[in-house]
Amino acid sequence: MDTLFQRIIAGELPADIVYRDKLVTAFRDIRPRAPTHILIVPNKRIATANDIGDDDEALIGHLFTVARDLAKREGIAEEGYRLIINCNTHGGQEVYHLHVHLLGGRPLGPMLASPIS
Ligand code: AMP
């Protein structure tokens, strides 16, 4: 069965798409946690970070160069931003189609809610 993100990439579900090429699609998160919250998604389904193949290295690098360019375009590159990939249950992954969160536009605070004690 197609994931939510495959349906967005296929144009079957609406999304605020900000960038698209033959390898990746980027769209605004429906529940933004920061003024800029964009998801950068490979067009081919890779379920989790565990499923990245050795032959996906160029694709994974491309996710990051697109994130870099979108950060510039959003005007958040100089002040800074955060890139997040959640993996599986402990990582808090909700959608099992690999994606990079690009978050910025305000100070984002500590990396995690609480330190290990
Ligand atoms: P993750 O927890 O890393 O799997 O993140 C999944 C993200 O997808 C969450 O931040 C959701 O808000 C976002 N999301 C879920 N459904 C949609 C949708 N239809 N359009 C855009 N973003 C979505």
mmCIF file of N, CA, C and O in Angstrom, residues 51-111:
data_model
loop_
_atom_site.group_PDB
_atom_site.id
_atom_site.type_symbol
_atom_site.label_atom_id
_atom_site.label_comp_id
_atom_site.label_asym_id
_atom_site.label_seq_id
_atom_site.Cartn_x
_atom_site.Cartn_y
_atom_site.Cartn_z
ATOM 1 N N ASP A 51 16.801 1.451 6.074
ATOM 2 C CA ASP A 51 16.581 0.846 4.752
ATOM 3 C C ASP A 51 17.339 1.563 3.636
ATOM 4 O O ASP A 51 17.157 1.241 2.458
ATOM 5 N N ILE A 52 18.163 2.551 4.006
ATOM 6 C CA ILE A 52 18.977 3.238 2.992
ATOM 7 C C ILE A 52 19.995 2.237 2.446
ATOM 8 O O ILE A 52 20.708 1.574 3.222
ATOM 9 N N GLY A 53 20.049 2.127 1.137
ATOM 10 C CA GLY A 53 20.990 1.192 0.506
ATOM 11 C C GLY A 53 22.308 1.876 0.183
ATOM 12 O O GLY A 53 22.376 3.110 0.090
ATOM 13 N N ASP A 54 23.335 1.061 -0.014
ATOM 14 C CA ASP A 54 24.633 1.624 -0.404
ATOM 15 C C ASP A 54 24.502 2.408 -1.712
ATOM 16 O O ASP A 54 25.186 3.404 -1.915
ATOM 17 N N ASP A 55 23.613 1.963 -2.587
ATOM 18 C CA ASP A 55 23.459 2.662 -3.867
ATOM 19 C C ASP A 55 22.552 3.893 -3.757
ATOM 20 O O ASP A 55 22.247 4.535 -4.753
ATOM 21 N N ASP A 56 22.112 4.223 -2.543
ATOM 22 C CA ASP A 56 21.296 5.430 -2.323
ATOM 23 C C ASP A 56 22.152 6.622 -1.881
ATOM 24 O O ASP A 56 21.608 7.681 -1.546
ATOM 25 N N GLU A 57 23.473 6.470 -1.857
ATOM 26 C CA GLU A 57 24.307 7.542 -1.298
ATOM 27 C C GLU A 57 24.103 8.875 -2.022
ATOM 28 O O GLU A 57 24.003 9.924 -1.375
ATOM 29 N N ALA A 58 24.017 8.850 -3.345
ATOM 30 C CA ALA A 58 23.847 10.103 -4.094
ATOM 31 C C ALA A 58 22.481 10.724 -3.776
ATOM 32 O O ALA A 58 22.357 11.946 -3.603
ATOM 33 N N LEU A 59 21.461 9.875 -3.683
ATOM 34 C CA LEU A 59 20.115 10.351 -3.360
ATOM 35 C C LEU A 59 20.091 10.993 -1.972
ATOM 36 O O LEU A 59 19.523 12.076 -1.779
ATOM 37 N N ILE A 60 20.717 10.359 -1.000
ATOM 38 C CA ILE A 60 20.712 10.889 0.366
ATOM 39 C C ILE A 60 21.487 12.207 0.410
ATOM 40 O O ILE A 60 21.059 13.175 1.044
ATOM 41 N N GLY A 61 22.607 12.272 -0.311
ATOM 42 C CA GLY A 61 23.339 13.536 -0.405
ATOM 43 C C GLY A 61 22.473 14.626 -1.018
ATOM 44 O O GLY A 61 22.497 15.775 -0.574
ATOM 45 N N HIS A 62 21.674 14.256 -2.008
ATOM 46 C CA HIS A 62 20.806 15.222 -2.678
ATOM 47 C C HIS A 62 19.752 15.773 -1.720
ATOM 48 O O HIS A 62 19.421 16.963 -1.776
ATOM 49 N N LEU A 63 19.225 14.924 -0.832
ATOM 50 C CA LEU A 63 18.258 15.424 0.161
ATOM 51 C C LEU A 63 18.862 16.599 0.939
ATOM 52 O O LEU A 63 18.184 17.579 1.242
ATOM 53 N N PHE A 64 20.152 16.480 1.232
ATOM 54 C CA PHE A 64 20.800 17.519 2.043
ATOM 55 C C PHE A 64 21.157 18.763 1.229
ATOM 56 O O PHE A 64 21.081 19.875 1.762
ATOM 57 N N THR A 65 21.516 18.605 -0.033
ATOM 58 C CA THR A 65 21.790 19.816 -0.818
ATOM 59 C C THR A 65 20.481 20.556 -1.113
ATOM 60 O O THR A 65 20.453 21.783 -1.136
ATOM 61 N N VAL A 66 19.380 19.813 -1.279
ATOM 62 C CA VAL A 66 18.078 20.471 -1.444
ATOM 63 C C VAL A 66 17.697 21.188 -0.139
ATOM 64 O O VAL A 66 17.222 22.329 -0.158
ATOM 65 N N ALA A 67 17.931 20.545 0.999
ATOM 66 C CA ALA A 67 17.642 21.191 2.295
ATOM 67 C C ALA A 67 18.449 22.477 2.429
ATOM 68 O O ALA A 67 17.916 23.522 2.822
ATOM 69 N N ARG A 68 19.722 22.418 2.071
ATOM 70 C CA ARG A 68 20.576 23.619 2.119
ATOM 71 C C ARG A 68 19.991 24.731 1.253
ATOM 72 O O ARG A 68 19.891 25.889 1.697
ATOM 73 N N ASP A 69 19.594 24.412 0.034
ATOM 74 C CA ASP A 69 19.074 25.433 -0.884
ATOM 75 C C ASP A 69 17.738 25.988 -0.396
ATOM 76 O O ASP A 69 17.473 27.188 -0.509
ATOM 77 N N LEU A 70 16.892 25.115 0.152
ATOM 78 C CA LEU A 70 15.600 25.595 0.662
ATOM 79 C C LEU A 70 15.799 26.482 1.887
ATOM 80 O O LEU A 70 15.073 27.469 2.070
ATOM 81 N N ALA A 71 16.779 26.166 2.719
ATOM 82 C CA ALA A 71 17.066 27.021 3.891
ATOM 83 C C ALA A 71 17.451 28.421 3.420
ATOM 84 O O ALA A 71 16.989 29.422 3.973
ATOM 85 N N LYS A 72 18.262 28.484 2.374
ATOM 86 C CA LYS A 72 18.645 29.802 1.807
ATOM 87 C C LYS A 72 17.400 30.512 1.280
ATOM 88 O O LYS A 72 17.179 31.682 1.547
ATOM 89 N N ARG A 73 16.603 29.777 0.532
ATOM 90 C CA ARG A 73 15.415 30.374 -0.076
ATOM 91 C C ARG A 73 14.417 30.872 0.986
ATOM 92 O O ARG A 73 13.735 31.878 0.819
ATOM 93 N N GLU A 74 14.331 30.165 2.087
ATOM 94 C CA GLU A 74 13.414 30.538 3.180
ATOM 95 C C GLU A 74 13.979 31.676 4.028
ATOM 96 O O GLU A 74 13.312 32.192 4.920
ATOM 97 N N GLY A 75 15.258 32.021 3.803
ATOM 98 C CA GLY A 75 15.892 33.113 4.543
ATOM 99 C C GLY A 75 16.304 32.730 5.959
ATOM 100 O O GLY A 75 16.414 33.587 6.837
ATOM 101 N N ILE A 76 16.564 31.440 6.179
ATOM 102 C CA ILE A 76 16.914 30.977 7.530
ATOM 103 C C ILE A 76 18.346 30.443 7.603
ATOM 104 O O ILE A 76 18.784 30.004 8.668
ATOM 105 N N ALA A 77 19.070 30.497 6.485
ATOM 106 C CA ALA A 77 20.386 29.860 6.454
ATOM 107 C C ALA A 77 21.363 30.543 7.409
ATOM 108 O O ALA A 77 22.112 29.869 8.117
ATOM 109 N N GLU A 78 21.356 31.881 7.419
ATOM 110 C CA GLU A 78 22.370 32.587 8.220
ATOM 111 C C GLU A 78 22.124 32.401 9.716
ATOM 112 O O GLU A 78 23.052 32.157 10.483
ATOM 113 N N GLU A 79 20.877 32.540 10.147
ATOM 114 C CA GLU A 79 20.592 32.402 11.586
ATOM 115 C C GLU A 79 20.613 30.942 12.030
ATOM 116 O O GLU A 79 20.863 30.659 13.202
ATOM 117 N N GLY A 80 20.338 30.063 11.109
ATOM 118 C CA GLY A 80 20.468 28.641 11.411
ATOM 119 C C GLY A 80 19.155 27.898 11.444
ATOM 120 O O GLY A 80 18.073 28.489 11.502
ATOM 121 N N TYR A 81 19.299 26.616 11.433
ATOM 122 C CA TYR A 81 18.128 25.734 11.329
ATOM 123 C C TYR A 81 18.515 24.347 11.809
ATOM 124 O O TYR A 81 19.668 24.109 12.190
ATOM 125 N N ARG A 82 17.553 23.449 11.798
ATOM 126 C CA ARG A 82 17.814 22.076 12.244
ATOM 127 C C ARG A 82 17.295 21.105 11.189
ATOM 128 O O ARG A 82 16.196 21.313 10.645
ATOM 129 N N LEU A 83 18.061 20.065 10.928
ATOM 130 C CA LEU A 83 17.631 18.973 10.043
ATOM 131 C C LEU A 83 17.460 17.730 10.902
ATOM 132 O O LEU A 83 18.362 17.388 11.680
ATOM 133 N N ILE A 84 16.313 17.087 10.777
ATOM 134 C CA ILE A 84 16.007 15.924 11.617
ATOM 135 C C ILE A 84 15.526 14.771 10.737
ATOM 136 O O ILE A 84 14.710 14.972 9.833
ATOM 137 N N ILE A 85 16.030 13.578 11.031
ATOM 138 C CA ILE A 85 15.465 12.348 10.454
ATOM 139 C C ILE A 85 15.101 11.447 11.631
ATOM 140 O O ILE A 85 15.975 11.062 12.416
ATOM 141 N N ASN A 86 13.832 11.150 11.777
ATOM 142 C CA ASN A 86 13.381 10.237 12.825
ATOM 143 C C ASN A 86 13.369 8.814 12.283
ATOM 144 O O ASN A 86 12.981 8.588 11.127
ATOM 145 N N CYS A 87 13.779 7.864 13.120
ATOM 146 C CA CYS A 87 13.804 6.452 12.678
ATOM 147 C C CYS A 87 13.115 5.557 13.699
ATOM 148 O O CYS A 87 13.524 5.522 14.869
ATOM 149 N N ASN A 88 12.078 4.876 13.221
ATOM 150 C CA ASN A 88 11.383 3.846 14.013
ATOM 151 C C ASN A 88 10.819 4.381 15.336
ATOM 152 O O ASN A 88 10.709 5.598 15.530
ATOM 153 N N THR A 89 10.438 3.512 16.206
ATOM 154 C CA THR A 89 9.643 3.886 17.385
ATOM 155 C C THR A 89 10.376 4.836 18.314
ATOM 156 O O THR A 89 9.838 5.887 18.681
ATOM 157 N N HIS A 90 11.596 4.488 18.692
ATOM 158 C CA HIS A 90 12.311 5.357 19.628
ATOM 159 C C HIS A 90 12.650 6.702 18.999
ATOM 160 O O HIS A 90 12.782 7.706 19.723
ATOM 161 N N GLY A 91 12.775 6.737 17.694
ATOM 162 C CA GLY A 91 13.029 8.000 16.994
ATOM 163 C C GLY A 91 11.776 8.831 16.801
ATOM 164 O O GLY A 91 11.857 9.977 16.354
ATOM 165 N N GLY A 92 10.610 8.259 17.097
ATOM 166 C CA GLY A 92 9.355 9.012 16.963
ATOM 167 C C GLY A 92 8.873 9.113 15.524
ATOM 168 O O GLY A 92 8.131 10.038 15.179
ATOM 169 N N GLN A 93 9.266 8.160 14.675
ATOM 170 C CA GLN A 93 8.842 8.214 13.273
ATOM 171 C C GLN A 93 7.354 7.901 13.163
ATOM 172 O O GLN A 93 6.881 6.902 13.709
ATOM 173 N N GLU A 94 6.630 8.767 12.433
ATOM 174 C CA GLU A 94 5.185 8.576 12.234
ATOM 175 C C GLU A 94 4.877 8.074 10.829
ATOM 176 O O GLU A 94 3.957 7.276 10.642
ATOM 177 N N VAL A 95 5.607 8.586 9.853
ATOM 178 C CA VAL A 95 5.357 8.210 8.458
ATOM 179 C C VAL A 95 6.554 7.400 7.975
ATOM 180 O O VAL A 95 7.692 7.887 7.989
ATOM 181 N N TYR A 96 6.282 6.179 7.533
ATOM 182 C CA TYR A 96 7.358 5.253 7.170
ATOM 183 C C TYR A 96 7.738 5.414 5.698
ATOM 184 O O TYR A 96 7.623 4.490 4.885
ATOM 185 N N HIS A 97 8.185 6.608 5.423
ATOM 186 C CA HIS A 97 8.765 6.981 4.136
ATOM 187 C C HIS A 97 9.815 8.027 4.494
ATOM 188 O O HIS A 97 9.456 9.118 4.958
ATOM 189 N N LEU A 98 11.079 7.649 4.351
ATOM 190 C CA LEU A 98 12.191 8.489 4.810
ATOM 191 C C LEU A 98 11.978 9.964 4.455
ATOM 192 O O LEU A 98 11.550 10.277 3.333
ATOM 193 N N HIS A 99 12.258 10.857 5.394
ATOM 194 C CA HIS A 99 12.142 12.293 5.131
ATOM 195 C C HIS A 99 13.057 13.058 6.063
ATOM 196 O O HIS A 99 13.290 12.638 7.195
ATOM 197 N N VAL A 100 13.531 14.185 5.559
ATOM 198 C CA VAL A 100 14.323 15.113 6.363
ATOM 199 C C VAL A 100 13.412 16.281 6.728
ATOM 200 O O VAL A 100 12.795 16.886 5.851
ATOM 201 N N HIS A 101 13.320 16.571 8.027
ATOM 202 C CA HIS A 101 12.617 17.773 8.471
ATOM 203 C C HIS A 101 13.591 18.949 8.398
ATOM 204 O O HIS A 101 14.693 18.866 8.965
ATOM 205 N N LEU A 102 13.191 20.036 7.761
ATOM 206 C CA LEU A 102 13.945 21.292 7.784
ATOM 207 C C LEU A 102 13.145 22.273 8.641
ATOM 208 O O LEU A 102 12.011 22.635 8.305
ATOM 209 N N LEU A 103 13.729 22.645 9.786
ATOM 210 C CA LEU A 103 13.025 23.482 10.763
ATOM 211 C C LEU A 103 13.833 24.739 11.036
ATOM 212 O O LEU A 103 15.053 24.670 11.242
ATOM 213 N N GLY A 104 13.161 25.882 11.081
ATOM 214 C CA GLY A 104 13.874 27.116 11.406
ATOM 215 C C GLY A 104 12.917 28.295 11.454
ATOM 216 O O GLY A 104 11.700 28.138 11.370
ATOM 217 N N GLY A 105 13.518 29.492 11.609
ATOM 218 C CA GLY A 105 12.715 30.708 11.671
ATOM 219 C C GLY A 105 12.514 31.215 13.073
ATOM 220 O O GLY A 105 11.902 32.265 13.280
ATOM 221 N N ARG A 106 13.020 30.480 14.044
ATOM 222 C CA ARG A 106 13.031 30.907 15.441
ATOM 223 C C ARG A 106 14.103 30.068 16.150
ATOM 224 O O ARG A 106 14.489 28.998 15.641
ATOM 225 N N PRO A 107 14.553 30.545 17.338
ATOM 226 C CA PRO A 107 15.483 29.688 18.086
ATOM 227 C C PRO A 107 14.778 28.387 18.446
ATOM 228 O O PRO A 107 13.653 28.399 18.957
ATOM 229 N N LEU A 108 15.432 27.272 18.163
ATOM 230 C CA LEU A 108 14.768 25.969 18.312
ATOM 231 C C LEU A 108 15.006 25.308 19.664
ATOM 232 O O LEU A 108 14.454 24.242 19.933
ATOM 233 N N GLY A 109 15.841 25.932 20.484
ATOM 234 C CA GLY A 109 16.045 25.376 21.815
ATOM 235 C C GLY A 109 16.949 24.165 21.786
ATOM 236 O O GLY A 109 17.565 23.852 20.768
ATOM 237 N N PRO A 110 17.002 23.453 22.922
ATOM 238 C CA PRO A 110 17.910 22.309 22.990
ATOM 239 C C PRO A 110 17.491 21.212 22.014
ATOM 240 O O PRO A 110 16.325 21.132 21.617
ATOM 241 N N MET A 111 18.446 20.361 21.678
ATOM 242 C CA MET A 111 18.182 19.332 20.658
ATOM 243 C C MET A 111 17.077 18.387 21.103
ATOM 244 O O MET A 111 16.209 17.996 20.315
#
